[in-house]
Short mmCIF file of C-alpha atoms in Angstrom, two decimals:
data_model
loop_
_atom_site.label_atom_id
_atom_site.label_comp_id
_atom_site.label_asym_id
_atom_site.label_seq_id
_atom_site.Cartn_x
_atom_site.Cartn_y
_atom_site.Cartn_z
CA MET L 1 -10.34 12.04 -24.98
CA ILE L 2 -10.40 11.71 -21.21
CA ARG L 3 -12.62 9.16 -19.52
CA THR L 4 -13.04 7.59 -16.12
CA ALA L 5 -11.13 4.34 -15.83
CA ALA L 6 -13.08 1.08 -15.86
CA PRO L 7 -12.16 -2.31 -14.37
CA ALA L 8 -11.05 -3.50 -17.82
CA ASP L 9 -8.36 -0.77 -17.76
CA VAL L 10 -6.52 -2.26 -14.78
CA PRO L 11 -3.97 -4.24 -16.87
CA VAL L 12 -2.99 -1.19 -18.93
CA ILE L 13 -2.89 1.04 -15.83
CA HIS L 14 -0.59 -1.51 -14.17
CA GLU L 15 1.59 -1.58 -17.28
CA MET L 16 1.84 2.23 -17.31
CA VAL L 17 2.61 2.34 -13.56
CA ARG L 18 5.58 0.12 -14.30
CA GLU L 19 6.59 2.29 -17.29
CA LEU L 20 6.46 5.35 -15.03
CA ALA L 21 8.54 3.61 -12.36
CA GLU L 22 11.13 2.72 -14.99
CA TYR L 23 11.19 6.34 -16.23
CA GLU L 24 11.70 7.48 -12.63
CA LYS L 25 14.57 4.99 -12.25
CA ALA L 26 12.71 3.05 -9.55
CA LEU L 27 11.22 0.00 -11.25
CA HIS L 28 12.54 -2.16 -8.41
CA GLU L 29 10.16 -0.30 -6.05
CA ALA L 30 7.02 -0.84 -8.17
CA ASN L 31 5.59 -3.91 -6.45
CA ALA L 32 1.85 -3.25 -6.81
CA THR L 33 -0.09 -6.02 -8.49
CA GLU L 34 -3.03 -5.77 -10.84
CA GLU L 35 -5.19 -7.25 -8.10
CA GLN L 36 -4.13 -4.53 -5.65
CA LEU L 37 -4.90 -1.82 -8.19
CA ARG L 38 -8.27 -3.41 -9.00
CA GLU L 39 -9.19 -3.45 -5.30
CA ALA L 40 -7.99 0.12 -4.71
CA LEU L 41 -9.86 1.48 -7.73
CA PHE L 42 -12.94 -0.72 -7.94
CA GLY L 43 -13.25 -2.66 -4.68
CA GLU L 44 -16.00 -2.35 -2.10
CA TRP L 45 -14.40 0.82 -0.69
CA PRO L 46 -12.40 2.49 -3.46
CA ALA L 47 -9.40 4.36 -2.08
CA ALA L 48 -8.24 5.80 -5.38
CA PHE L 49 -9.63 6.93 -8.72
CA ALA L 50 -8.23 7.00 -12.24
CA HIS L 51 -8.78 8.67 -15.57
CA ILE L 52 -7.56 7.46 -18.92
CA ALA L 53 -6.36 9.58 -21.85
CA GLU L 54 -6.98 8.08 -25.27
CA THR L 55 -5.93 9.08 -28.76
CA GLU L 56 -8.52 9.67 -31.47
CA ASP L 57 -7.96 6.04 -32.49
CA GLY L 58 -8.79 4.75 -29.00
CA GLU L 59 -5.19 3.97 -28.06
CA VAL L 60 -4.45 4.49 -24.36
CA ALA L 61 -2.07 7.43 -24.20
CA GLY L 62 -1.78 7.89 -20.45
CA PHE L 63 -3.48 7.99 -17.11
CA ALA L 64 -3.95 9.95 -13.92
CA LEU L 65 -4.40 8.11 -10.61
CA TRP L 66 -5.57 10.19 -7.67
CA PHE L 67 -7.23 10.19 -4.28
CA LEU L 68 -8.88 12.67 -1.97
CA ASN L 69 -6.95 14.56 0.66
CA PHE L 70 -8.28 17.05 3.21
CA SER L 71 -7.11 20.48 4.31
CA THR L 72 -7.78 21.26 7.95
CA TRP L 73 -6.94 24.90 7.21
CA ARG L 74 -9.44 25.23 4.36
CA GLY L 75 -11.93 22.73 5.73
CA VAL L 76 -12.51 20.97 2.41
CA HIS L 77 -11.22 18.08 0.35
CA GLY L 78 -8.68 18.36 -2.41
CA ILE L 79 -7.20 15.97 -4.93
CA TYR L 80 -3.77 14.46 -4.54
CA LEU L 81 -2.46 13.27 -7.88
CA GLU L 82 -0.38 10.17 -7.20
CA ASP L 83 0.60 9.45 -10.79
CA LEU L 84 0.33 11.32 -14.07
CA TYR L 85 1.83 9.50 -17.02
CA VAL L 86 1.73 9.86 -20.78
CA ARG L 87 3.49 7.28 -22.90
CA PRO L 88 6.70 8.66 -24.45
CA GLY L 89 5.62 8.36 -28.09
CA LEU L 90 2.42 10.30 -27.37
CA ARG L 91 3.85 13.14 -25.29
CA GLY L 92 3.30 16.64 -26.58
CA GLY L 93 -0.19 15.78 -27.87
CA GLY L 94 -2.06 17.48 -25.03
CA HIS L 95 -2.94 14.32 -23.10
CA GLY L 96 -1.21 15.37 -19.87
CA LYS L 97 -2.83 18.78 -19.95
CA ALA L 98 -6.21 17.21 -20.66
CA LEU L 99 -5.85 14.87 -17.67
CA LEU L 100 -4.89 17.76 -15.36
CA THR L 101 -7.71 19.86 -16.80
CA GLU L 102 -10.19 17.09 -15.94
CA LEU L 103 -8.91 16.90 -12.37
CA ALA L 104 -9.10 20.68 -12.03
CA ARG L 105 -12.67 20.55 -13.38
CA ILE L 106 -13.56 17.95 -10.74
CA CYS L 107 -12.07 20.17 -8.04
CA VAL L 108 -14.06 23.19 -9.16
CA GLU L 109 -17.29 21.21 -9.61
CA ARG L 110 -17.06 19.62 -6.16
CA GLY L 111 -15.76 22.65 -4.27
CA TYR L 112 -12.31 21.18 -3.64
CA GLU L 113 -9.70 23.88 -3.18
CA ARG L 114 -6.43 22.11 -3.96
CA LEU L 115 -4.94 19.93 -6.66
CA GLU L 116 -1.54 18.76 -5.49
CA TRP L 117 1.19 16.36 -6.59
CA SER L 118 4.89 15.70 -6.24
CA VAL L 119 7.56 15.71 -8.91
CA LEU L 120 11.15 14.49 -8.79
CA ASN L 121 13.63 17.38 -8.64
CA TRP L 122 15.51 16.13 -11.71
CA ASN L 123 12.39 15.87 -13.90
CA THR L 124 12.76 19.26 -15.57
CA PRO L 125 10.46 18.50 -18.56
CA SER L 126 7.60 17.82 -16.15
CA ILE L 127 8.48 20.76 -13.92
CA ASP L 128 8.48 23.09 -16.92
CA PHE L 129 5.14 21.66 -18.06
CA TYR L 130 3.54 22.12 -14.62
CA ARG L 131 4.84 25.68 -14.34
CA SER L 132 3.38 26.47 -17.78
CA LEU L 133 -0.05 25.57 -16.36
CA GLY L 134 0.38 27.92 -13.40
CA ALA L 135 1.38 25.30 -10.81
CA ARG L 136 3.95 26.43 -8.28
CA PRO L 137 6.31 24.34 -6.12
CA GLN L 138 5.76 24.26 -2.38
CA ASP L 139 9.45 24.75 -1.52
CA GLU L 140 8.84 25.43 2.16
CA TRP L 141 7.63 21.86 2.79
CA THR L 142 9.71 18.68 2.85
CA VAL L 143 8.01 15.34 2.32
CA TYR L 144 8.80 12.66 4.89
CA ARG L 145 8.05 8.97 4.43
CA LEU L 146 8.16 5.88 6.60
CA THR L 147 8.40 2.55 4.74
CA ASP L 148 9.66 -0.97 5.16
CA GLY L 149 11.66 -1.60 8.34
CA ALA L 150 11.28 1.90 9.79
CA LEU L 151 7.49 1.74 9.40
CA LYS L 152 7.31 -1.73 10.90
CA SER L 153 9.55 -0.76 13.79
CA LEU L 154 7.50 2.33 14.67
CA GLY L 155 4.22 0.49 14.25
CA ALA L 156 5.22 -2.52 16.34
#
């Protein structure tokens, strides 16, 4: 079952964000707090949205956290999927596909024309899964990021 996240889900979302960071070998970079997630998802001006995947028994299996982007070329919004995570013991049960299906449904319903996300180059199980759904890599683009000292220096 896929449902929209509620404020009571923030602790488990935070826990899964940390599990995902550990899986991606970057736990030391996962500094977001529950309070930050609560504000981003449920504050006065939500900047992000989340869906929860549950098993038939109501156990939280995974989540998708996303936000809107905008294409100047297409002139409409899209969804950028920041995190998609299914707990290891529950993988292969269709939860990841169900989460992506829900986001695709939202795109179609709202007239959004893109559903995009990034995946680490070494994460072949995920890459294979995404390709099986018809997703294709955007090899001609390279992601750039400013953080920490470089961001502060440029913004000063």
